Coordinates of C-alpha atoms and ligand atoms in Angstrom, one line a residue:
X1 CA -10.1 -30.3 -4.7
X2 CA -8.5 -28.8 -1.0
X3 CA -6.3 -31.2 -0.1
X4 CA -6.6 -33.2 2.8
X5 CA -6.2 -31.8 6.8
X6 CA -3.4 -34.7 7.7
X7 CA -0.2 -33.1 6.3
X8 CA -1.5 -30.9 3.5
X9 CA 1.2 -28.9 2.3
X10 CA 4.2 -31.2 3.0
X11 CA 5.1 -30.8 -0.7
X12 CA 5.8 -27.1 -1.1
X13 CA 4.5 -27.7 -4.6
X14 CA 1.3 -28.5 -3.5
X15 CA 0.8 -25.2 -1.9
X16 CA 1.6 -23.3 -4.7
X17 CA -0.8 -24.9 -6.4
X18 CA -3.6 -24.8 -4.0
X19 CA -2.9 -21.0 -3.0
X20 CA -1.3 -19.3 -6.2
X21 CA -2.5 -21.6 -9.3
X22 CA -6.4 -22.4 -8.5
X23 CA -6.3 -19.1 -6.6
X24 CA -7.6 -20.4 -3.3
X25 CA -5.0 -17.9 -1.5
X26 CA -4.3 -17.5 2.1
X27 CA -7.9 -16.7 2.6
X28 CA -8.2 -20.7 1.2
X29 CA -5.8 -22.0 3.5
X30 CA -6.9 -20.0 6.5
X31 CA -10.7 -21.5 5.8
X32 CA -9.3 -25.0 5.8
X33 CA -9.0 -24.7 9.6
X34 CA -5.0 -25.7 9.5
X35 CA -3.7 -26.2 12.8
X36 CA -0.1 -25.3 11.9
X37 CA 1.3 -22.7 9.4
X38 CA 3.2 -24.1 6.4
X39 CA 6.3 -24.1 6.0
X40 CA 6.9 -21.4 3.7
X41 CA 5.1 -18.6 5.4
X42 CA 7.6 -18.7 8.3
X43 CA 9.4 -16.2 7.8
X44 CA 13.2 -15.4 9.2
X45 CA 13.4 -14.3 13.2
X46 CA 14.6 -11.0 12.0
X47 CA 11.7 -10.2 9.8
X48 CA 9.2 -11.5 12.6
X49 CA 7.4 -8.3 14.7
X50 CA 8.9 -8.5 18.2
X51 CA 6.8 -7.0 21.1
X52 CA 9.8 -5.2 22.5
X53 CA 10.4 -3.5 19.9
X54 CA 7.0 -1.2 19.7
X55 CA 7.0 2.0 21.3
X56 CA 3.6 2.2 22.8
X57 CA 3.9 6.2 23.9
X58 CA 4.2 7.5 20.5
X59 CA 1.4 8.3 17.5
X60 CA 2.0 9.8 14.0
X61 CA 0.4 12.5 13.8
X62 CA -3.3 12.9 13.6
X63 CA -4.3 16.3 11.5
X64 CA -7.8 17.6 11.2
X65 CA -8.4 19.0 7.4
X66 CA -11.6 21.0 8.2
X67 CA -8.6 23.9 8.1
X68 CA -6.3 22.5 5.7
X69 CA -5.3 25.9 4.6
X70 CA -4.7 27.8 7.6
X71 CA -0.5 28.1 7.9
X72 CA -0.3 26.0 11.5
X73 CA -2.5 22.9 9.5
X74 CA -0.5 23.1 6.6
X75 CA 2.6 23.1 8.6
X76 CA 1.6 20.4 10.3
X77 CA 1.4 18.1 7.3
X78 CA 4.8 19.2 6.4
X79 CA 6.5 18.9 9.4
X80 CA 4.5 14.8 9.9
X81 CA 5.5 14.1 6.3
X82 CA 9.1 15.4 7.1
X83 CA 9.3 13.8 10.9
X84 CA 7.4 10.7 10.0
X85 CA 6.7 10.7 6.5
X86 CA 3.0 9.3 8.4
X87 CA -0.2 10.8 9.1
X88 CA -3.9 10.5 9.7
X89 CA -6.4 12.7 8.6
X90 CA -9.6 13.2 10.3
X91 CA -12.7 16.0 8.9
X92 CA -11.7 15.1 5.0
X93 CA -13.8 15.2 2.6
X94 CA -14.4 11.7 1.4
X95 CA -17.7 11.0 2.9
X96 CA -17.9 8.1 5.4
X97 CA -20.5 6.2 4.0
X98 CA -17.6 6.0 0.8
X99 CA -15.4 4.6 3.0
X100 CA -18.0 1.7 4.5
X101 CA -19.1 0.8 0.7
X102 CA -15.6 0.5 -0.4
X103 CA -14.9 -2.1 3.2
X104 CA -18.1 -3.8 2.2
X105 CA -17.1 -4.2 -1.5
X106 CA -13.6 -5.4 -0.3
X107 CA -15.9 -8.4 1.8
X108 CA -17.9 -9.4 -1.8
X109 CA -15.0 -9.8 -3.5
X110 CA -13.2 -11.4 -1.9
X111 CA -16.0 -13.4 -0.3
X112 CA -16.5 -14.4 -4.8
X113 CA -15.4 -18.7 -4.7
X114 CA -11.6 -19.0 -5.8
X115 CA -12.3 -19.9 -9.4
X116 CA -13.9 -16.8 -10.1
X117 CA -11.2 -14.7 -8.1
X118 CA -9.1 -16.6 -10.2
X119 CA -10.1 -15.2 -13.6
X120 CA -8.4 -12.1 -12.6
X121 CA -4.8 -13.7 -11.5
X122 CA -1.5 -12.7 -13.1
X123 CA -1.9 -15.7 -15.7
X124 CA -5.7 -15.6 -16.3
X125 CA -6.4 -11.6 -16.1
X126 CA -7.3 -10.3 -20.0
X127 CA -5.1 -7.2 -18.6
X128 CA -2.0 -5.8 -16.6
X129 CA -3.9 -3.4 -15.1
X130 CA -6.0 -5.3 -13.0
X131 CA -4.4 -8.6 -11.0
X132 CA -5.3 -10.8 -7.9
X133 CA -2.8 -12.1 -5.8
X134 CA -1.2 -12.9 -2.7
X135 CA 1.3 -12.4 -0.8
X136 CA 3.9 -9.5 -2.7
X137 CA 5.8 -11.2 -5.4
X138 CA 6.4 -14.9 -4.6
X139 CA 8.6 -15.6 -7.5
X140 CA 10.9 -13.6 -5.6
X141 CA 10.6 -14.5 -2.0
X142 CA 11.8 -16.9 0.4
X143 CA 9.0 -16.6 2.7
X144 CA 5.7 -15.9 1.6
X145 CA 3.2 -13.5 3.0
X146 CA -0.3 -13.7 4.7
X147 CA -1.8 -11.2 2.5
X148 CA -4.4 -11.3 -0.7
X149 CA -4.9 -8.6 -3.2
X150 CA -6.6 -6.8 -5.8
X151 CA -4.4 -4.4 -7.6
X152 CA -7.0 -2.1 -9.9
X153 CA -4.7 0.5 -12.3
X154 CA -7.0 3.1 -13.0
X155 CA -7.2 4.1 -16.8
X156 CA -10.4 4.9 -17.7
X157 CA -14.1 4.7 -16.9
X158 CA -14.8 2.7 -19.9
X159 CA -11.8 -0.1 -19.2
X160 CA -13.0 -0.1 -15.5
X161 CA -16.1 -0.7 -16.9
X162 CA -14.8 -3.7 -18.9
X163 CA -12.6 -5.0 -16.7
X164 CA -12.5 -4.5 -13.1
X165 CA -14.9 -7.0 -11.2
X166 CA -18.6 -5.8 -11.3
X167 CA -19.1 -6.3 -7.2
X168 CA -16.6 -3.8 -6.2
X169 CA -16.0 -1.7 -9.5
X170 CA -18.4 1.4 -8.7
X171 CA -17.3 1.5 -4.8
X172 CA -13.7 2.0 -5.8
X173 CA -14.6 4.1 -8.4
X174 CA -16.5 6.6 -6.2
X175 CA -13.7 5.8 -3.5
X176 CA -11.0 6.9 -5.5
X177 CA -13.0 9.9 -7.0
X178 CA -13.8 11.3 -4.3
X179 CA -10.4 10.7 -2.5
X180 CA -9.1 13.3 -5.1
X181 CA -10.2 16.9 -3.6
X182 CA -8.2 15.5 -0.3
X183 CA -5.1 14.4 -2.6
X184 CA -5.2 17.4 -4.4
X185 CA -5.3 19.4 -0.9
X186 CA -2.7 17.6 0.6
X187 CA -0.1 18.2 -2.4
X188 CA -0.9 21.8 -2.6
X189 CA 0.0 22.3 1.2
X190 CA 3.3 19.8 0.1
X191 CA 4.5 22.0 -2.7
X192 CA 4.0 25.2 -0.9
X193 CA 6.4 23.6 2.0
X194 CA 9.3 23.1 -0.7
X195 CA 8.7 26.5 -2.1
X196 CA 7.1 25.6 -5.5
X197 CA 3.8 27.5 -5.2
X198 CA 2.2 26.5 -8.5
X199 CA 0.9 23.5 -9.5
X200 CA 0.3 23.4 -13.5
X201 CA -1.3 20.7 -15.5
X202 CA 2.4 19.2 -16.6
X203 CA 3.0 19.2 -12.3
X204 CA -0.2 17.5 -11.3
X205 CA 0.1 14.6 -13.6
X206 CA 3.8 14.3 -12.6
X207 CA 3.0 14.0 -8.8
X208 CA -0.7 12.5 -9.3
X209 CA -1.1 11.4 -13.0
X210 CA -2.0 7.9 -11.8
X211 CA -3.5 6.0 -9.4
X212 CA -4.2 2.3 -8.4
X213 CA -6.1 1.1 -5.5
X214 CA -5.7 -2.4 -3.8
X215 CA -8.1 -4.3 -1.7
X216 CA -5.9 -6.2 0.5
X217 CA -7.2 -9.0 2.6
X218 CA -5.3 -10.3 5.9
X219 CA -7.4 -13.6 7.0
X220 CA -7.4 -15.1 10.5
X221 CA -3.6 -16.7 10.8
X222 CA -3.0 -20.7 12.7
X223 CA 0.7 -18.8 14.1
X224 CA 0.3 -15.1 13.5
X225 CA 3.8 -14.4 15.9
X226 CA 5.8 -17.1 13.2
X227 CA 4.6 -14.9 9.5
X228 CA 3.7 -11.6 8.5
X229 CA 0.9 -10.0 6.9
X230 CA 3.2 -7.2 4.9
X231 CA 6.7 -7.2 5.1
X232 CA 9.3 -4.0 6.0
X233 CA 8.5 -1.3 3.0
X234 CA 8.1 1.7 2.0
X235 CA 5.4 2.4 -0.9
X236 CA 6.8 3.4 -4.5
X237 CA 3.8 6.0 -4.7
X238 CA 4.1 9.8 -4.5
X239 CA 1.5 9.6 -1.5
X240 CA -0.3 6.5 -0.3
X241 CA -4.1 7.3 0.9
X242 CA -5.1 4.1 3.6
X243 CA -8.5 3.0 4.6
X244 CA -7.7 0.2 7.2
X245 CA -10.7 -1.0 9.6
X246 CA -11.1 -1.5 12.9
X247 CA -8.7 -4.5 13.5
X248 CA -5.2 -2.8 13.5
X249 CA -2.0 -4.0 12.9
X250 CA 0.0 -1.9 10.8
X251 CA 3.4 -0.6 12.2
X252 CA 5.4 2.2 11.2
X253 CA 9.2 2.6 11.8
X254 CA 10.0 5.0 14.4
X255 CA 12.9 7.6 14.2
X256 CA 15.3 6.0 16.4
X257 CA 16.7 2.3 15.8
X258 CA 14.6 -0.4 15.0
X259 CA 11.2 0.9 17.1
X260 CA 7.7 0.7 15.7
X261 CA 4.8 2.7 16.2
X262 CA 1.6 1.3 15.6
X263 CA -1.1 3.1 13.7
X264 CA -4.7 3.1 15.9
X265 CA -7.6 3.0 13.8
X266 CA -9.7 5.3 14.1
X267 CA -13.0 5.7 12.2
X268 CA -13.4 7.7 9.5
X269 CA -10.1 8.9 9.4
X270 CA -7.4 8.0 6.0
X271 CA -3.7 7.3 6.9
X272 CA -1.7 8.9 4.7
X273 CA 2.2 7.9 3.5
X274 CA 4.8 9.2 1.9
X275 CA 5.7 7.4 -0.9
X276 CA 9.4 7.0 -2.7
X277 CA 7.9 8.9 -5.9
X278 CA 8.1 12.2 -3.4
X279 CA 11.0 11.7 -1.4
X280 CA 13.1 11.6 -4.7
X281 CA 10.7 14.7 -6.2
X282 CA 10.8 16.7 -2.8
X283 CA 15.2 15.9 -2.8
X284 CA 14.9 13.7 0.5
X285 CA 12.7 17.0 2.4
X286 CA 9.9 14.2 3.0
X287 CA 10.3 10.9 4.0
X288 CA 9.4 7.3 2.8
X289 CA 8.7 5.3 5.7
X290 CA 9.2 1.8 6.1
X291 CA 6.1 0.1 7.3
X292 CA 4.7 -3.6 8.1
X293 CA 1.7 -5.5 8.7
X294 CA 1.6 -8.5 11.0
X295 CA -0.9 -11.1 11.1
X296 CA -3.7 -11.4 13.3
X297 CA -5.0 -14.7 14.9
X298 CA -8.2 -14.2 15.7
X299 CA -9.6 -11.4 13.3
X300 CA -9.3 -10.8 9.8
X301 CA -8.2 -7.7 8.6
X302 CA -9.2 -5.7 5.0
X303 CA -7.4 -2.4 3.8
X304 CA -8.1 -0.1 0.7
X305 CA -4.6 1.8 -0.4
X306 CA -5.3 3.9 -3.3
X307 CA -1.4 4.8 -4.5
X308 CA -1.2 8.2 -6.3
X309 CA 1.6 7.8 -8.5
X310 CA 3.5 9.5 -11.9
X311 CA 2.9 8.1 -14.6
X312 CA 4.8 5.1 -15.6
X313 CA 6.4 7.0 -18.7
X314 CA 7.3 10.1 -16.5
X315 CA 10.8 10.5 -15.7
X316 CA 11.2 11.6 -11.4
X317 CA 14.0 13.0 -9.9
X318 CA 14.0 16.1 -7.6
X319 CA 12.0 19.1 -8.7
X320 CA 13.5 21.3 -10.8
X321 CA 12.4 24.5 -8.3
X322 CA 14.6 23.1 -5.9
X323 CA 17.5 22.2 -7.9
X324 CA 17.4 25.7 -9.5
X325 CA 17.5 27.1 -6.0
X326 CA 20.8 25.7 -5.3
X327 CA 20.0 22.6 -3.8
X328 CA 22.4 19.5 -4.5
X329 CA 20.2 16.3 -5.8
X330 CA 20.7 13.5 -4.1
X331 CA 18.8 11.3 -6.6
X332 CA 19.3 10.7 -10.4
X333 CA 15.9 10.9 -12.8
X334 CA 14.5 7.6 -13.5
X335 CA 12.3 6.3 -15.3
X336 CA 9.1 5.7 -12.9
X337 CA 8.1 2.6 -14.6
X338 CA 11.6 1.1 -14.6
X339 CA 11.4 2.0 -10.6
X340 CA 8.1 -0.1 -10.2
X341 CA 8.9 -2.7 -12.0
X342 CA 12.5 -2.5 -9.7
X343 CA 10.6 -2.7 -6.7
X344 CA 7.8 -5.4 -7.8
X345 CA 10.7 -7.7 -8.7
X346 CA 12.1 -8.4 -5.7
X347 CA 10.8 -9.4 -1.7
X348 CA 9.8 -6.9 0.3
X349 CA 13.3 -5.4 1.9
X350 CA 12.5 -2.2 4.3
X351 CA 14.4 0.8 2.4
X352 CA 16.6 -0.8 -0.4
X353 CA 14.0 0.1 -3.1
X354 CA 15.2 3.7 -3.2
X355 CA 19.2 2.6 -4.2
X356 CA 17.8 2.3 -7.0
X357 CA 17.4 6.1 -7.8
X358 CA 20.5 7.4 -6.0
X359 CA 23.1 9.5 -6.9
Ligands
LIG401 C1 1.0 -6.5 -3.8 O1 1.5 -6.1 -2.6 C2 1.9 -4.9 -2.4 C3 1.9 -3.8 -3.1 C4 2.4 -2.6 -2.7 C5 2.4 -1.5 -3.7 C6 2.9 -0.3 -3.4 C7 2.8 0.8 -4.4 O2 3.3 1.9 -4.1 S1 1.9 0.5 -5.8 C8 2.1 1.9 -6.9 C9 2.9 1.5 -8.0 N1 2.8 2.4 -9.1 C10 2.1 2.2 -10.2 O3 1.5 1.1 -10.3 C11 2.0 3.3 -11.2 C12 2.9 3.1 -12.3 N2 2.7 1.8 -13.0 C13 3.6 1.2 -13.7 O4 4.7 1.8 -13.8 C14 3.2 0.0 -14.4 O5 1.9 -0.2 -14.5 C15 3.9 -1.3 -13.8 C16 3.4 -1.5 -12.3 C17 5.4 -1.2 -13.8 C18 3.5 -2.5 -14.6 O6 3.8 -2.3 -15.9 P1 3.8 -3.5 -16.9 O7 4.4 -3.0 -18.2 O8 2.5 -4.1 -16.9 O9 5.0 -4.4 -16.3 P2 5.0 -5.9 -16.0 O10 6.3 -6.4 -16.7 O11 3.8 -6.6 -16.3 O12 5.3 -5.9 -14.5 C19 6.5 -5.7 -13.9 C20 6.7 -6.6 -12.7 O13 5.8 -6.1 -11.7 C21 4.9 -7.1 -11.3 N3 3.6 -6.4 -11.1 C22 3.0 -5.7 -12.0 N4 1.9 -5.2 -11.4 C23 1.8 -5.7 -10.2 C24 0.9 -5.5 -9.1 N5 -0.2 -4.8 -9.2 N6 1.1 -6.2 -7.9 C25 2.2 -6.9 -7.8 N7 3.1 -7.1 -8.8 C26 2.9 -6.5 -9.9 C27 4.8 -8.1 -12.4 O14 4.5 -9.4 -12.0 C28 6.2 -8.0 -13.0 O15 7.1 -8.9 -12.3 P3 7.6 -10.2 -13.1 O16 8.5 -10.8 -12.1 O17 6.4 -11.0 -13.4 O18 8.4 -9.7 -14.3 C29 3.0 -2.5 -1.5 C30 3.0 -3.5 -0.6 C31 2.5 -4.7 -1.0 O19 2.6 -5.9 -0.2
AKG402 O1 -2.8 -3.0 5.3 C1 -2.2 -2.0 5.6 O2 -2.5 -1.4 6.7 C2 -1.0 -1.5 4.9 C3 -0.8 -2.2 3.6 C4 0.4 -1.6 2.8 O3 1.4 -1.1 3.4 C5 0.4 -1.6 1.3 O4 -0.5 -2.2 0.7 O5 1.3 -1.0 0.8
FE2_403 FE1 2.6 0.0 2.0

């Protein structure tokens, strides 16, 4: 049973049960009509978006792949993943009526009452590879997050078919699927920019042998200005692909001090990120970018990242091509795996992640 509107959440322990154990999540508490935010979703002044702070005469980049291999396109990408280590592609070839099945699957889902939600939580999931949850890793932090998810690791067909929730499991399947031809485009164009001009079968699964798409669910906030949606980071993929809607709300560190840019939706188009996999593979040449999310108060928000990653048993460091060519590596290899598991562990903190790998 919800508890009761008076002073729900007094006892912190209370929230956790209503939120994280019976799987009600923010989406729960934001139904509840609460006038005030609890406690433990405030979140430092430091970490809180301030308005001062946003540059509102810059953009990342917006590239149009209709002529992703003409030389100026192609350097284009480089030079945004480079400069900003953000883009946003328009004229791709994911179809749009992909990208409105996938929004509208993100809706059933997480529309689906809590106990059923629930079935797929860290505790009550029959498998790693697929987990609902909310905010990042709560464990770990001192303010929690107003963010759901559904984390789907892709493995097979057959396992999706087993295991990933039946109202969204073919739209993210077709999603991802045909995300791949742009993936594969935009990695080609990458590689040529650092010189290594081949891609074989042993190279495409390093830089793209997995992938895991989240639904991620951002409802209507009681004090959006005191909380965040997503905290400061930068994604552990080798290239993040982002369907957001129309609300907006996702800021990108600019490249001077602490200045934001915010990324406009626009429709149809994919934002794409640089992820830590390829700043440590591409020797620091393309750039991670911390990024955040606040909350909104009067909309809520859905995203789709699909996170093209190694493989979890794949060591990473910086591409042997460049190393070879007399470049000195700034990062160490690692075990990709050991570098998730690095980054899940702990609360979102902007940049720190990548310590982990350096020299
Ligand atoms: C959720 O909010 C997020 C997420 C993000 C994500 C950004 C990305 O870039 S995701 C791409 C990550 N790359 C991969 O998933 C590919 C490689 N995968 C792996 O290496 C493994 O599958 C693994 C992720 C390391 C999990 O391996 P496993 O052997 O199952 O390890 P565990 O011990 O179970 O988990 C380790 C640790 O991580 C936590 N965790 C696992 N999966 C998730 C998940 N999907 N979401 C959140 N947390 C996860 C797990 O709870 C463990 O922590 P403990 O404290 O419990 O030990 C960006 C921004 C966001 O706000
Ligand atoms: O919701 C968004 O726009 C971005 C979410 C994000 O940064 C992530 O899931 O890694
Ligand atoms: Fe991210």
């Amino acid at each position: 049973m919800a508890p009761t509107l008076a002073d729900p959440f007094s006892d912190s322990s209370a929230l956790t049960d209503f939120v994280i154990n019976q799987g009600n999540g923010v989406k729960g508490l934001s139904e509840m009509g609460l006038r005030a935010l609890p406690k433990r979703y405030i979140q430092p002044v430091e970490e809180r978006m301030c308005m001062t702070n946003i540059i509102v005469q810059e953009f990342i980049p917006i590239i149009d792949m209709s002529k992703w291999e003409d030389p100026k396109v192609a350097k284009s990408i480089c030079d945004a993943a480079s400069k900003w280590g953000f883009f946003q592609i328009v004229n791709h070839d994911v179809p749009v009526e992909v990208l409105e099945k996938v929004k509208d699957a993100t809706y059933r889902f997480f529309g689906l009452p809590a106990e059923v939600k629930n079935k797929y939580s860290k505790e009550h999931s029959s498998s790693n590879n697929v987990r609902f949850g909310t905010s990042f890793s709560p464990q770990a932090e001192k303010a929690l997050e107003w963010k759901d998810y559904l984390s789907l690791f892709y493995v097979s067909e057959e396992e999706a078919s087993a295991l990933w929730p039946s109202v969204c499991r073919e739209q993210v399947l077709d999603y991802m699927k045909k995300s791949e031809v742009v993936i594969k485009q935009l990695l080609q164009v990458l590689m040529k920019g650092l010189h290594v001009n081949e891609i074989d079968e042993t190279k495409e699964s390093l830089l793209m042998g997995s992938m895991r798409t989240n639904l991620n669910y951002y409802p209507i906030c009681p004090s959006p200005e005191l909380t965040v949606g997503v905290g400061r980071h930068s994604d552990v993929s080798t290239l993040t692909i982002l369907l957001q809607d129309e609300i907006g709300g996702l800021y990108v560190r600019g490249n001077q001090g602490d200045n934001w840019i915010h990324v406009p939706p626009i429709k149809g188009s994919l934002v794409i990120n640089v992820g830590d996999a390829l700043q440590i593979m591409s020797n620091g040449r393309y750039r991670s970018v911390e990024h955040r999310v606040v909350a909104n108060g009067r909309k809520n928000r859905i995203s789709v990242p699909i996170f093209v990653n190694p493989r979890p048993g794949d060591m990473i460091g910086p591409l042997p091509e460049l190393v070879a060519s007399g470049e000195k590596p700034i990062y160490k290899q690692v075990l990709y795996s050991d570098y998730v598991k690095h980054f899940f562990r702990k609360a979102h903190d902007g940049k720190k992640t990548v310590e982990f790998a350096e020299l």
